[in-house]
Coordinates of C-alpha atoms in Angstrom, one line a residue:
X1 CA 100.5 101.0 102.7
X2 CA 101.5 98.7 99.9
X3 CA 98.8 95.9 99.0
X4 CA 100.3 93.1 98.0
X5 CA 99.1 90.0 95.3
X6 CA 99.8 86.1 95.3
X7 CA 98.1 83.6 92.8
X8 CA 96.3 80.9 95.4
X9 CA 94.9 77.6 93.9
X10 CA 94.4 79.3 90.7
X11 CA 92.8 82.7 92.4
X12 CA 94.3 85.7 93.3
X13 CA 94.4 86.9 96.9
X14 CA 95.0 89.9 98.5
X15 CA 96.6 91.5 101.6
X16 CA 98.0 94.5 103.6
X17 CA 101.1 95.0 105.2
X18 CA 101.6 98.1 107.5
X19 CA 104.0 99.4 109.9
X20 CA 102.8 101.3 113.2
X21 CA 104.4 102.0 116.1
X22 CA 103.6 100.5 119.5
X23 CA 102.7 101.6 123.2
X24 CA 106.1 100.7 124.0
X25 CA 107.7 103.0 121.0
X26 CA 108.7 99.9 119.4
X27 CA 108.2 100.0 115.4
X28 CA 105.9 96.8 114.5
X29 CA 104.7 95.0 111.2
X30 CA 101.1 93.6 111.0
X31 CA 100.4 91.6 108.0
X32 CA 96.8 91.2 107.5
X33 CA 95.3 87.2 106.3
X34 CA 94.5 86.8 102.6
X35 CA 91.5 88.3 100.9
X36 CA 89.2 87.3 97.9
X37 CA 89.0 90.8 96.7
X38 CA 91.4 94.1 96.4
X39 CA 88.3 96.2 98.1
X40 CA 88.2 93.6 101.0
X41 CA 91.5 94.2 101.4
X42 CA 92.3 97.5 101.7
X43 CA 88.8 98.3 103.4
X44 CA 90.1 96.1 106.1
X45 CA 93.5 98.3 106.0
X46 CA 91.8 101.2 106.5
X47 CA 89.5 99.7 109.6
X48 CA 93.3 99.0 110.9
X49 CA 94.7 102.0 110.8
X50 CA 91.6 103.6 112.5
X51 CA 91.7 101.8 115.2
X52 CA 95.5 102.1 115.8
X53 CA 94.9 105.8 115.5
X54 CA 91.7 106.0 117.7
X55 CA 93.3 103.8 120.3
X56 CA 96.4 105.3 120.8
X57 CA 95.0 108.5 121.4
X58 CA 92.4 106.6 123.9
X59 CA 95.9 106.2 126.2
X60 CA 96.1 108.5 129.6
X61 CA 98.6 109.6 131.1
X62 CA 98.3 107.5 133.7
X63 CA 98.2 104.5 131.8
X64 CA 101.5 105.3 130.4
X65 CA 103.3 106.2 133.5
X66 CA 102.1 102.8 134.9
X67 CA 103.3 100.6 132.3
X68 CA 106.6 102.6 132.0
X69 CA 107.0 102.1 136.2
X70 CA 106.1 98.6 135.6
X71 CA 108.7 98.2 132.8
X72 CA 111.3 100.0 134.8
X73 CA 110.6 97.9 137.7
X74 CA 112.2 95.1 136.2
X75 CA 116.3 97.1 135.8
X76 CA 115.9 99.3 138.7
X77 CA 116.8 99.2 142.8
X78 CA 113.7 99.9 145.4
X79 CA 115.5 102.7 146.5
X80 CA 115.4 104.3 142.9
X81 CA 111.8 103.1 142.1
X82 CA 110.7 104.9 145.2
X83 CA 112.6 108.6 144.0
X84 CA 110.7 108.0 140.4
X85 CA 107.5 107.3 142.3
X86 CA 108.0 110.7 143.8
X87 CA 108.4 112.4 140.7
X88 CA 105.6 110.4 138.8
X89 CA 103.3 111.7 142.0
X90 CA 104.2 115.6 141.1
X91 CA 102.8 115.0 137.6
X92 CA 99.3 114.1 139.0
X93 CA 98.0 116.9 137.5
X94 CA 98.3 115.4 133.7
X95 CA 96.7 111.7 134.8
X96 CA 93.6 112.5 133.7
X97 CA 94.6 113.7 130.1
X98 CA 94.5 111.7 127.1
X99 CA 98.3 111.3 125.8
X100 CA 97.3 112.9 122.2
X101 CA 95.4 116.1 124.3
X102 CA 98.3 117.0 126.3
X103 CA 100.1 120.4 124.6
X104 CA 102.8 122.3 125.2
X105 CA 101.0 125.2 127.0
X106 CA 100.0 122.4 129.7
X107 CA 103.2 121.4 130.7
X108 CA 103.7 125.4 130.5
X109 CA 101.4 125.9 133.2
X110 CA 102.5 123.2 134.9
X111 CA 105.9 124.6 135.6
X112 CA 104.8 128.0 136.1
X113 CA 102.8 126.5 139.0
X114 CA 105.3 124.5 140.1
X115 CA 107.9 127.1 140.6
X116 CA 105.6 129.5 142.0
X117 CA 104.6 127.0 144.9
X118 CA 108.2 126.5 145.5
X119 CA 109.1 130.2 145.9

């Protein structure tokens, strides 16, 4: 990400500017505060963006299906909260797994179980 340059009481001052995307999918810009040096300055982007990265795949699957009932909540009737409930109930089996662990194979078996306990 770009470092950017300003000329502050005579001294030059650095910062970041990066663009990341949130727990909500929404796409959001974090300027950083002003630093003495260039190294400061992208040393702190870098601490950033490890974070971000580390912490979003730190997410269950759980935690996301809470804060995406709690978000629906908001738009939808009782009746229709209580039909997702049910459906958010028959993907128990992934609320233990970490968002960034959960593959393609997983949700493989998961159908594959699914349809065999219904026939």
């Amino acid at each position: 990400m770009p470092i950017y340059e300003r000329l502050h009481n005579e001294k030059k001052q650095w910062r970041f500017r990066c663009y990341y995307t949130d727990f909500n999918g929404d796409r959001v810009q974090r300027n950083s505060k002003w630093f003495n040096t260039k190294k400061e300055a992208v040393a702190a982007e870098s601490a950033f963006m490890q974070i971000k990265v580390v912490g979003d795949q730190d997410v269950s699957f759980y935690e996301v299906t809470l804060k995406w009932y709690e978000f629906k909540s908001r738009t939808l009737k009782p009746s229709t909260l209580d039909t997702k409930r049910v459906y958010l109930n028959m993907l128990s089996p992934f609320n233990d797994k970490k968002m960034a662990k959960i593959t393609y194979l997983d949700i493989d078996n998961f159908f594959r179980i699914a349809t065999n306990q219904i026939l």
